[in-house]
XYZ file of C-alpha atoms in Angstrom:
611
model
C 2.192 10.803 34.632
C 5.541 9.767 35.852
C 3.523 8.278 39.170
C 1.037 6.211 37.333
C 3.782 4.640 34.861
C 5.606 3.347 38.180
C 2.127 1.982 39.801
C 2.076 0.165 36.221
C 5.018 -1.133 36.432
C 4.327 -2.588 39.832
C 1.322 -4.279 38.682
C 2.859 -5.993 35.296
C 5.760 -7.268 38.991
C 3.350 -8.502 40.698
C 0.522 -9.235 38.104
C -1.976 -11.935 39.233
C -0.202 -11.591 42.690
C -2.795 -9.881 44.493
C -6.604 -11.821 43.126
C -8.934 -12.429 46.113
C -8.626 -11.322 50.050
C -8.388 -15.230 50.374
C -5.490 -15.659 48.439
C -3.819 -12.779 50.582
C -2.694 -15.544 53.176
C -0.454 -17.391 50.417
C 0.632 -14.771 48.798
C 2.251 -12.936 51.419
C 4.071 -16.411 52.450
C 5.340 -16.745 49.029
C 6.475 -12.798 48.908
C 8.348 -14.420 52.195
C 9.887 -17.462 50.716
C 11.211 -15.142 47.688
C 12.662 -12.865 50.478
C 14.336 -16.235 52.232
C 15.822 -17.260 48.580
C 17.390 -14.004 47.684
C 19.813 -11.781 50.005
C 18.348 -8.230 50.240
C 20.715 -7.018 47.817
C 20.019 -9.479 45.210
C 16.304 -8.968 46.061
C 16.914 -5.258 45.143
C 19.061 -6.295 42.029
C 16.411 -8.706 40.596
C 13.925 -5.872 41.436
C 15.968 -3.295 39.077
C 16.026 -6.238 35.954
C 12.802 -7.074 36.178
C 11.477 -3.682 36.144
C 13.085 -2.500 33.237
C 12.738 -5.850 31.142
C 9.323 -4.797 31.891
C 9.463 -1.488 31.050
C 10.848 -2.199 27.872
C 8.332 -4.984 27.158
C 5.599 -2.122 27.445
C 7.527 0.101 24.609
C 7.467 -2.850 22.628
C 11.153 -3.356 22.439
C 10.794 -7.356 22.788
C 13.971 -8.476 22.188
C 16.086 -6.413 24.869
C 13.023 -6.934 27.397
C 13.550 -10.831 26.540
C 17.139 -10.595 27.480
C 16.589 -8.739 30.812
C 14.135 -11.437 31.854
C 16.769 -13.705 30.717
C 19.124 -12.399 33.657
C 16.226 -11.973 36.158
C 16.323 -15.426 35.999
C 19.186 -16.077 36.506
C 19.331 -14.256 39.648
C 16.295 -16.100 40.494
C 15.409 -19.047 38.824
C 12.114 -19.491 40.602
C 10.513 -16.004 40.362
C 7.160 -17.086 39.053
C 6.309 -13.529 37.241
C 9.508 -14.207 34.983
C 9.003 -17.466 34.329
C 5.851 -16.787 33.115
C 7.189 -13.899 30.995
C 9.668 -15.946 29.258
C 6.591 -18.409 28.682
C 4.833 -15.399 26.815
C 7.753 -14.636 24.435
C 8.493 -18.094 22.967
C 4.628 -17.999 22.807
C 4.762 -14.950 20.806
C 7.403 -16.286 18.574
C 5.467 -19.498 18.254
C 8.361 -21.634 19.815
C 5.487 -23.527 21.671
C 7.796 -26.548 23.200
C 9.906 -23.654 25.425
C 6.391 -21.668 25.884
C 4.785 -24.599 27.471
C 7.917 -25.454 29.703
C 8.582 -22.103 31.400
C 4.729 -21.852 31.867
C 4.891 -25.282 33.259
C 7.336 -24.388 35.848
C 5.332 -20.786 36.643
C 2.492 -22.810 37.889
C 4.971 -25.196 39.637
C 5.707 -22.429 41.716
C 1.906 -21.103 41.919
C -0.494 -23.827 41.101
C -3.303 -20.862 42.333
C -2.301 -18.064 39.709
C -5.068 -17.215 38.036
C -3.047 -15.456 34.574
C -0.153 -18.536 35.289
C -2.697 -21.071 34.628
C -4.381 -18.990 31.736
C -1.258 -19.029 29.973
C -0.645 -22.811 30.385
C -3.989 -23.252 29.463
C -3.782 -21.567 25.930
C -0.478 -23.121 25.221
C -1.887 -25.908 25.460
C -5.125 -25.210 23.662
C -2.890 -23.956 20.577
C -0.487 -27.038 20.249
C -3.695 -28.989 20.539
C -3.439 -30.462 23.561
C -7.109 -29.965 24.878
C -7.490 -32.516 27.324
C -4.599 -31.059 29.512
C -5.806 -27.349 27.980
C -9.416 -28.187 29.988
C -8.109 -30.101 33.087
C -5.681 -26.243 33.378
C -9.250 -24.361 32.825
C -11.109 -26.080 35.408
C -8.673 -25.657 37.936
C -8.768 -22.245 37.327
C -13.021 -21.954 37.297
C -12.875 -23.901 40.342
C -10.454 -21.898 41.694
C -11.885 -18.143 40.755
C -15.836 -19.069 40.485
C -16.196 -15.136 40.317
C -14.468 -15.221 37.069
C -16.166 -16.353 33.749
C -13.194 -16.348 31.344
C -12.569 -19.818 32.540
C -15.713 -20.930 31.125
C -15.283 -19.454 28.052
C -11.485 -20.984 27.838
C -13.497 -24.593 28.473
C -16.301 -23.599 26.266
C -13.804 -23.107 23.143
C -11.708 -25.950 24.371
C -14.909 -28.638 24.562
C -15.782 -27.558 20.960
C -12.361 -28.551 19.832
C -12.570 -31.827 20.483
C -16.632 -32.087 19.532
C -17.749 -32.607 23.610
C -20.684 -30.662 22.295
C -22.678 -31.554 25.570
C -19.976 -30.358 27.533
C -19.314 -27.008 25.872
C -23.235 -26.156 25.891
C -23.059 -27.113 29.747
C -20.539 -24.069 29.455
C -22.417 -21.744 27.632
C -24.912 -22.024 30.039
C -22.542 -21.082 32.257
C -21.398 -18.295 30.974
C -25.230 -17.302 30.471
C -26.187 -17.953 34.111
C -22.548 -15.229 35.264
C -23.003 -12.496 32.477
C -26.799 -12.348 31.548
C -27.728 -13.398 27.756
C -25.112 -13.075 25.162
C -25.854 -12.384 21.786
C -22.339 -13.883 20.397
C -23.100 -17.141 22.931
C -26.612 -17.159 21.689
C -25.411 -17.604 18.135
C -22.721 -20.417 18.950
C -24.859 -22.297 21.173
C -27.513 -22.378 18.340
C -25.317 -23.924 16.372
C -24.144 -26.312 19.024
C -27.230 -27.313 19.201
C -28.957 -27.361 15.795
C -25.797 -29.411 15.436
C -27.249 -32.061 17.475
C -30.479 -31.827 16.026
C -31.782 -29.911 19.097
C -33.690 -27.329 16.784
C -36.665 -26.309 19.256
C -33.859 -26.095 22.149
C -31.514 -23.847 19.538
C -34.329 -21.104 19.147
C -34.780 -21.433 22.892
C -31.837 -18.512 23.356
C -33.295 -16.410 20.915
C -36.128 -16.333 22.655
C -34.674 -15.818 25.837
C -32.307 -11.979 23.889
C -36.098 -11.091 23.113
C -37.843 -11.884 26.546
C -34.967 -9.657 27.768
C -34.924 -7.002 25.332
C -38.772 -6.827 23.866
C -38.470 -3.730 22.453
C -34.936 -4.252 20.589
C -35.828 -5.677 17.424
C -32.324 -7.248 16.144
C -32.906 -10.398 17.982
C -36.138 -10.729 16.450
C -34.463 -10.007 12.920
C -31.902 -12.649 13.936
C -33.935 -15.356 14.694
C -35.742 -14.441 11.574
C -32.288 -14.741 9.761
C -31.500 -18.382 11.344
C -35.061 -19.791 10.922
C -34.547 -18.813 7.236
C -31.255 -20.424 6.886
C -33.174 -23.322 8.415
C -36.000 -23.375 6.029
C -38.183 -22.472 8.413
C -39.713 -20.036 5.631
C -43.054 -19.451 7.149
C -41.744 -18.798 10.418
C -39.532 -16.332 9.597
C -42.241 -14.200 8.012
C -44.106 -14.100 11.230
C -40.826 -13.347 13.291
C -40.356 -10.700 10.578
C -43.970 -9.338 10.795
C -43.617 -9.275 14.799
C -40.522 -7.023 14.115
C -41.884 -5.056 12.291
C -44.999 -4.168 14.769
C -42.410 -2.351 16.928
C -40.553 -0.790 14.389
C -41.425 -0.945 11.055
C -38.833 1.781 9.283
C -35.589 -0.245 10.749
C -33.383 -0.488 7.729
C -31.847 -4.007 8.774
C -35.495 -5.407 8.777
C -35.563 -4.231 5.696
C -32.621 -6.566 4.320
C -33.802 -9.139 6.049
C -37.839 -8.816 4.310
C -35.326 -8.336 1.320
C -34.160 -11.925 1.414
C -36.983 -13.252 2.364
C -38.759 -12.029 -0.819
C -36.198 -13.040 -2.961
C -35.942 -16.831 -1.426
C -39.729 -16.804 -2.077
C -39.445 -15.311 -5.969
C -40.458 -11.477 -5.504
C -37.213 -10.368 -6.558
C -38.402 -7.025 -7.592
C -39.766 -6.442 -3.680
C -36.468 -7.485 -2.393
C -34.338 -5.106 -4.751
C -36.966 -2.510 -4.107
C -36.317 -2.582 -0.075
C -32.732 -3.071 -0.157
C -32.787 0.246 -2.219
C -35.051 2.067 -0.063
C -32.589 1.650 2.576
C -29.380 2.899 0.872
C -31.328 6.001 -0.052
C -32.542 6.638 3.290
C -31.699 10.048 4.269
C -31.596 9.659 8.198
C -29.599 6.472 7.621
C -25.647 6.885 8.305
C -23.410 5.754 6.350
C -21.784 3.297 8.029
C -25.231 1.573 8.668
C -25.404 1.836 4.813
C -22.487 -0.008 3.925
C -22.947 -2.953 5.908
C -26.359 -3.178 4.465
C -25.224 -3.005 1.314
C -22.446 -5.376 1.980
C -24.467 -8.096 3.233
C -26.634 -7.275 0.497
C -23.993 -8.385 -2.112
C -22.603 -11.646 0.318
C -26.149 -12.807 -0.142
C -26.636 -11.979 -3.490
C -23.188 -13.439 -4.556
C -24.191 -16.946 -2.828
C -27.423 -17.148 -4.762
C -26.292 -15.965 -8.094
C -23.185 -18.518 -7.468
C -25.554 -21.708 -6.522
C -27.691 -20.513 -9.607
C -24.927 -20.968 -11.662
C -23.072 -24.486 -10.427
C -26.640 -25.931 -10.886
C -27.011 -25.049 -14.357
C -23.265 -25.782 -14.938
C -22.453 -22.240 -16.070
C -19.111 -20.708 -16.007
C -19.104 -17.439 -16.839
C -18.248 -14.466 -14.919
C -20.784 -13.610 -11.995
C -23.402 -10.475 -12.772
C -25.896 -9.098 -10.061
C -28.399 -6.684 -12.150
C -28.892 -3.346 -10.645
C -25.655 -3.514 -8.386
C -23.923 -0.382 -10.317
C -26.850 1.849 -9.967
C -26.790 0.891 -6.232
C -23.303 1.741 -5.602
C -24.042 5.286 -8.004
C -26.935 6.268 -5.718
C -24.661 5.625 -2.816
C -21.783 7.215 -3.595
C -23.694 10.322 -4.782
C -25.106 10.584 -1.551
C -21.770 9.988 0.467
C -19.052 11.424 -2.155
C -16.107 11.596 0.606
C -16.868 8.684 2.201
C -13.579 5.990 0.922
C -15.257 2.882 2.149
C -17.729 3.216 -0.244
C -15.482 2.669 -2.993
C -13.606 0.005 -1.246
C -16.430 -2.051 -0.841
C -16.928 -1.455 -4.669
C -13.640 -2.617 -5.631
C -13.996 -5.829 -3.577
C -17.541 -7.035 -5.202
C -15.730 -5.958 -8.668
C -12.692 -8.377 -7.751
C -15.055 -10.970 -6.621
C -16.674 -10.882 -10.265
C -13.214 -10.807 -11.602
C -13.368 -7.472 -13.027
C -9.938 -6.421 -11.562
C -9.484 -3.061 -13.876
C -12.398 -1.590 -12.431
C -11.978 -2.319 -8.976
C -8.491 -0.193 -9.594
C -10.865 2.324 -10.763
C -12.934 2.003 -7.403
C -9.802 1.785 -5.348
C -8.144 4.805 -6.982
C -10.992 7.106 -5.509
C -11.040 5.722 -1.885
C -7.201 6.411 -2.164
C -7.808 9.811 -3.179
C -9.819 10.688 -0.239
C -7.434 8.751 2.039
C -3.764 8.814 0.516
C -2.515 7.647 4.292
C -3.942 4.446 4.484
C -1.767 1.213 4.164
C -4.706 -1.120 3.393
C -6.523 1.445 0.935
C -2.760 0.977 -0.947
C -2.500 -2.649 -0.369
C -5.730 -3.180 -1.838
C -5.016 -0.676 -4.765
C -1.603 -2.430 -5.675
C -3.244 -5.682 -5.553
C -5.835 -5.155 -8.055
C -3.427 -3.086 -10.346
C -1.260 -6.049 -10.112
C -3.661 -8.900 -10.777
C -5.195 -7.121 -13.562
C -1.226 -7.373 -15.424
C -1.364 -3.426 -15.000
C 2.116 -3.243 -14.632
C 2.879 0.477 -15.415
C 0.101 1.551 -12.841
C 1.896 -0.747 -10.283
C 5.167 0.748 -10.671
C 3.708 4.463 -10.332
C 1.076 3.484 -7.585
C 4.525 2.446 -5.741
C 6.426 5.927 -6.502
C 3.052 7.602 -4.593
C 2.765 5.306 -2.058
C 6.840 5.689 -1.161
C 5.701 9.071 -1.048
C 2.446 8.781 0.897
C 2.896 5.953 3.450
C 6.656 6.237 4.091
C 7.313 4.013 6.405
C 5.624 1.207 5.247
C 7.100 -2.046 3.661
C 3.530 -2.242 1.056
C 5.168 -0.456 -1.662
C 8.579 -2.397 -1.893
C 6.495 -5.491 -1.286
C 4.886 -4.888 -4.426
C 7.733 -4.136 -6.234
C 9.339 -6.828 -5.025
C 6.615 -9.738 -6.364
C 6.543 -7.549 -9.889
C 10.328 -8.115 -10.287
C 9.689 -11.653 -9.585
C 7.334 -11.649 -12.148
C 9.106 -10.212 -14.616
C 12.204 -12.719 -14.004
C 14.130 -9.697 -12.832
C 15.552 -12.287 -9.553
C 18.284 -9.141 -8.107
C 15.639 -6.479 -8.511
C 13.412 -8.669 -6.452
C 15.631 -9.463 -3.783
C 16.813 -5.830 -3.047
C 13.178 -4.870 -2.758
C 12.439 -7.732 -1.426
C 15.829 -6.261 1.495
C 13.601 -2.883 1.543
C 10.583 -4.936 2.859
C 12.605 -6.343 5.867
C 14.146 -2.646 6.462
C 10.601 -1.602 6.665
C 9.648 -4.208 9.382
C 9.118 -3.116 12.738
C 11.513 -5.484 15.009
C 7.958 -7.364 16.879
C 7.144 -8.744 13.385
C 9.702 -11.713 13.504
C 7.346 -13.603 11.236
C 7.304 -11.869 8.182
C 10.437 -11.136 8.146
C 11.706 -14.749 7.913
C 8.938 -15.233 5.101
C 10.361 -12.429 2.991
C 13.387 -13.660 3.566
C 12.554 -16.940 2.442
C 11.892 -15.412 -0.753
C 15.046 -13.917 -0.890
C 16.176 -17.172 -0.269
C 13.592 -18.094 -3.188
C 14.940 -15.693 -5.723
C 18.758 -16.796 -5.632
C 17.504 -20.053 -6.287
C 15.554 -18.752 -9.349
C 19.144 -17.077 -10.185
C 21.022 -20.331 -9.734
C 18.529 -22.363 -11.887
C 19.237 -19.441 -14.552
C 23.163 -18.463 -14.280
C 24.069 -21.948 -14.288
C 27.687 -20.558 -14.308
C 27.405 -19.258 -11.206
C 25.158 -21.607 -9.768
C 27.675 -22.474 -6.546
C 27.429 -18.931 -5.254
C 23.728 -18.340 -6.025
C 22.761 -21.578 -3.618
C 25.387 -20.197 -1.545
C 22.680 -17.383 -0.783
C 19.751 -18.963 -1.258
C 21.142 -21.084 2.156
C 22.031 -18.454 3.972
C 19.303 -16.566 3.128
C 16.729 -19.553 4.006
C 19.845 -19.813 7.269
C 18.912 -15.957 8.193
C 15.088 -16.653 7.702
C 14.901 -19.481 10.276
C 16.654 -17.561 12.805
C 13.672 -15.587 13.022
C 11.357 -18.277 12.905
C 12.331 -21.770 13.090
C 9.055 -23.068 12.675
C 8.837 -20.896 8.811
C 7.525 -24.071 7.314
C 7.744 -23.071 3.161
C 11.850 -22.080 4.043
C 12.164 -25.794 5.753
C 10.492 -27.587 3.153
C 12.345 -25.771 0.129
C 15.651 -25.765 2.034
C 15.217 -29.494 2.541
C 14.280 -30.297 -0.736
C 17.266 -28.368 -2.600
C 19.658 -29.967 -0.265
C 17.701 -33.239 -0.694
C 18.497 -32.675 -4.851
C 21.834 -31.827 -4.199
C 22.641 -34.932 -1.704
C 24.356 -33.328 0.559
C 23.739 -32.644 4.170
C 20.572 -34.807 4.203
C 20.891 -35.373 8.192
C 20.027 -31.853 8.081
C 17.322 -31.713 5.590
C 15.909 -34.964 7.319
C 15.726 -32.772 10.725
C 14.075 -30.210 9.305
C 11.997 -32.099 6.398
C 10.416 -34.040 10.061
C 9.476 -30.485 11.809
C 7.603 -29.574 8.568
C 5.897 -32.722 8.524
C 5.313 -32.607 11.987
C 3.236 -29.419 11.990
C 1.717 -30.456 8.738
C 0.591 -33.978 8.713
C -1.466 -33.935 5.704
C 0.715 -31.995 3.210
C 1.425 -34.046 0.133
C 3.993 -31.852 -0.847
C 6.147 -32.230 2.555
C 5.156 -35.998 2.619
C 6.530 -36.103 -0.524
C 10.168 -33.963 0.186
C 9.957 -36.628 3.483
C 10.129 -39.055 1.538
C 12.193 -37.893 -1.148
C 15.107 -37.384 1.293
C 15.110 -41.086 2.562
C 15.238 -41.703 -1.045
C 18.546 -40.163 -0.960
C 19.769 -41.803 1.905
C 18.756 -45.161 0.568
C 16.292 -46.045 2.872
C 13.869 -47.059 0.806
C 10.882 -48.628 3.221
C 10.768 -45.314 4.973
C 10.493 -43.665 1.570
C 7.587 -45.982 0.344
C 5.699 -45.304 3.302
C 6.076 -41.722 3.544
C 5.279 -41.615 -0.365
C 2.663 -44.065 0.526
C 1.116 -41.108 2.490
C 1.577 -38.641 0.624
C -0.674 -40.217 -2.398
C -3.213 -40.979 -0.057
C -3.406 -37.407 1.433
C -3.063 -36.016 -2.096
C -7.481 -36.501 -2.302
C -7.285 -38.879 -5.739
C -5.505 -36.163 -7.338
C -1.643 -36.421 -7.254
C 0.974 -34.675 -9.248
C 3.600 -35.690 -11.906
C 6.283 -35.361 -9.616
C 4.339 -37.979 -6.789
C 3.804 -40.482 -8.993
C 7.292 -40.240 -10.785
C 8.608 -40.068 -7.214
C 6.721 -43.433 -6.130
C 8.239 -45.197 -9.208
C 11.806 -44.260 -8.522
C 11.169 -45.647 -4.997
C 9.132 -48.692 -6.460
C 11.922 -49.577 -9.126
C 15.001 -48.950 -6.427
C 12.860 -51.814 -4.177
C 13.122 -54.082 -7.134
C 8.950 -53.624 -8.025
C 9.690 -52.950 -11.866
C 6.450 -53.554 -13.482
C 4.759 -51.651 -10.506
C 7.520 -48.507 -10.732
C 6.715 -48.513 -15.061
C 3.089 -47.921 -14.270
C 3.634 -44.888 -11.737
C 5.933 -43.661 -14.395
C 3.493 -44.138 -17.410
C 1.013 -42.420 -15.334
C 3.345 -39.328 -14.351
C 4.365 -38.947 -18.609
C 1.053 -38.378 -19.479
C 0.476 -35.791 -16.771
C 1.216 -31.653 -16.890
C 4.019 -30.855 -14.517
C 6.561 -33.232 -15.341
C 9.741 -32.268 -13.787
C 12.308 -33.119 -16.356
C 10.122 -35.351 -19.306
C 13.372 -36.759 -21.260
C 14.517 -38.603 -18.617
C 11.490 -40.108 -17.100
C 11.131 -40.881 -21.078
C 14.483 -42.853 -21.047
C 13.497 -44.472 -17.519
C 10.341 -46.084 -19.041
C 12.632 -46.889 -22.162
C 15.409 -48.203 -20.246
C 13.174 -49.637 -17.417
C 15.425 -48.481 -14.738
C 15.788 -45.854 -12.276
C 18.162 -42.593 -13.733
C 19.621 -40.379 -11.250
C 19.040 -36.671 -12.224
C 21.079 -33.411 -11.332
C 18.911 -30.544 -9.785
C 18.509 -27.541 -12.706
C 21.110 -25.504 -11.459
C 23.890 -27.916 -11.339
């Protein structure tokens, strides 16, 4: 064991090192020109720090591992395997700019390495930069034409950017290395039917059942997609081929099942969807996704039904309980039954029973996070606040080590106005994180941050030291993710009331819009702080934005916002209107006072709640 943990760890060293016999030659020169930079016992030194950063990288202890790479570098600033490491962190931390420039400087040193270049390649995919993303991916399938992963990389990359030609070119590809693909069957039919290639779409389907004749899904699928397509008629037929090789297959079934009830025989389509769940030599798994497709499809038709005749009452599907009864009495222990229960009652908005539903698959499962997630959720959007506070207790008790049950008690203190409740739950959650999930902790400490501000809006006697927290709060938040766009915006914005600092809430009021371009809400704090600042031209056209982004339907606070901007640019009959059209609006932010600026025709500065 001990032998095969040190062979590991000289992989993850050398990783993407050793590829082809023809890359053998250049790798051994660059093993030379590492020996040439370092003195044999720095060699040996760097050889200790990178082995246990990686080490501790495997046991998922990111932040120490981080730090050792850190010095590895430093010993060697041009070791390729650590710059490339580095790259992965601030990848996994979502700090994209430092991702991309370590990974940038990995395949400086190694333009040839295959997981180098895959990196760069997805860095640059994800900050959508797909034109560089797919110059990195053919370089690499050029470079490794063994490989197909390339092709896949430039298949997902060509679809970004809607080279539709190009990414069906890849498919193909892929098709022509690996054989037919039933996942690349499906997205090249839509690729295609996309470009009104229908005949050419159904071409892969028919290639899955040239291949495998006597495997009847593909047929079914095809069936499926010709349906979707209209292609009624044909479908039957594919259908009726099917079911000449294997007439009993559930999932054929399902699929006659739709077709009769897109044709109007909704009593055949019940009756077969039935006659599955009650098979005997069916398993249950099989079952439930049967049954669960069964209600998607159902769902979608009822739904249409309904927005056509302009109804809007709750969604029913006849005969769905008596389903889920036969099921169940078949498969008593099985909890996903009654999970999948709970989920069609919460999609018909009939939260108290899904608790029911939930309840038993906890029962039979009193381990599971999700099965308590899901149980806490519906408890707590059904307003059943005395099950949510002992469905808590047991799952302290059940799941002890999870953050689930503080969460929740957390976001009912909240509710319930209780702000210091919330935010030492709300302290229990973070406790609860393990140290790789960065993320959420800065988002539940931006709600920390979130509930001093309630308290400050509230205790306006102590309002000084409640924003006191809610900054250092929304301070401690970002240092775990500085990208945590709601703590940016909100921090911005409260410093943006207060007028103070507003270099800083520009800075980070820019990153937020930055990353979310069509936001009205973050055009609108944007703006809002050059308001404060007094540059009013960059206000108006950041406002100007936000409106337009805001789809015809803007809020109180947008338009009263665009008059205050209007009115300080000297625009008064203009800024009255906004305002006129904000007063008679839900949501106004403070209604005396945009009362007394339409009275008084002139812009009055406010004070933020708490002050």
């Amino acid at each position: 064991m001990k032998k095969r943990g040190i062979i590991w760890l000289m992989l993850l060293l050398w990783m993407c090192v050793i590829v082809t016999p023809a890359e053998a030659k250049r790798k051994k020169t660059d093993r030379e020109e590492t020996a040439a930079r370092l003195a044999p016992g720095e060699q040996a030194r760097f050889d200790r720090v990178f082995f246990r950063a990686a080490t501790l990288h495997q046991r998922g202890d990111i932040d120490q591992a981080w730090a050792l790479y850190q010095r590895a570098l430093e010993i060697d600033s041009l070791s390729g395997p650590v710059l490339n490491q580095i790259s992965v962190y601030y990848y996994a931390v979502k700090d994209m700019e430092r991702a991309q420039r370590y990974a940038e400087r990995a395949v400086a040193r190694d333009t040839a390495n295959y997981w180098y270049n895959r990196q760069l390649g997805l860095i640059y995919a994800n900050s959508k930069q797909d034109s560089a993303a797919i110059e990195v991916y053919k370089r690499v399938a050029r470079l490794y034409p063994q490989k197909s992963e390339p092709w896949y990389d430039l298949a997902q990359s060509y679809l970004r950017i809607d080279s539709l030609t190009e990414c069906v070119a890849a498919l193909d590809k892929i098709e022509e290395m690996d054989g037919v693909n039933p996942q690349l069957t499906v997205q090249r039919f839509y690729i295609l039917k996309q470009q009104g290639k229908t005949a050419e779409a159904f071409e892969g389907y028919d290639r899955l059942i040239e291949r495998y004749p006597y495997d009847i899904t593909y047929r079914i699928n095809k069936g499926d997609m010709q349906m979707s397509n209209g292609m009624i008629a044909e479908a039957k037929a594919t259908y009726d081929e099917a079911a000449k090789i294997e007439p009993d297959n559930a999932y054929l079934w399902v699929a006659l099942s739709n077709y009769y009830s897109v044709t109007g025989n909704q009593t055949a389509a019940d009756t077969l969807v039935e006659a599955a769940l009650v098979n005997p030599n069916l398993d249950v798994r099989t079952k439930i996704d049967i049954l669960t497709e069964y209600l998607k499809s159902s769902l979608r038709k009822v739904a249409e039904e309904k927005r056509k005749a302009k109804d809007t009452t709750d969604i029913q599907i006849a005969g769905v309980e008596e389903l889920f009864e036969k099921v169940a009495t078949m498969h008593p222990t099985e909890p996903e039954i009654y999970v999948l229960h709970s989920d069609y009652l919460s999609a018909i908005h009939q939260e108290a029973q899904a608790v029911q539903q939930m309840r038993f698959a906890v029962d039979l499962k009193p381990t599971e996070e999700d099965y308590w997630t899901r149980l806490l959720q519906s408890a707590f959007i059904a307003g059943d606040t005395a099950n949510v506070v002992k469905y808590c207790e047991e799952a302290t008790q059940n799941i002890p080590d999870s953050y689930v049950p503080w969460m929740f008690r957390a976001y009912l203190a909240m509710d319930q106005d209780n702000y210091l409740e919330a935010i030492e739950n709300f302290r229990m959650v973070v406790d609860h994180l393990k140290p790789e999930e960065v993320n959420r902790k800065s988002t539940y400490l931006g709600s920390i941050g979130d509930a001093y501000h309630q308290l400050a809006i509230e205790d306006k006697k102590n309002a000084t030291y409640w924003m006191k927290k809610t900054y250092e709060s929304y301070d401690e938040a970002l240092k775990y993710n500085p990208k945590n766009i709601l703590v940016l915006n909100n921090y911005a914005y409260f410093l943006s009331l207060e007028k103070r600092d507003l270099n800083k809430a520009e800075a980070m009021a820019a990153k937020v819009v930055k990353e979310n371009p069509d936001s009205p809400t973050y055009l609108d704090t944007y703006a809002w702080i050059y308001f404060q600042q007094g540059n009013y031209m960059l206000a108006k056209f950041y406002q100007d934005m936000a409106l337009k982004k805001s789809e015809n339907d803007p809020s109180a606070t947008l338009w009263e916002h665009y008059g205050d901007i209007l009115m300080m640019q000297g625009e008064v009959e203009k800024a009255l209107g906004y305002w006129l059209k904000a007063s008679k609006m839900d949501g106004v932010e403070n209604p005396e006072i945009l009362k007394q600026k339409i009275d008084t025709e002139k812009y009055i500065e406010t004070q933020p709640d708490w002050l």
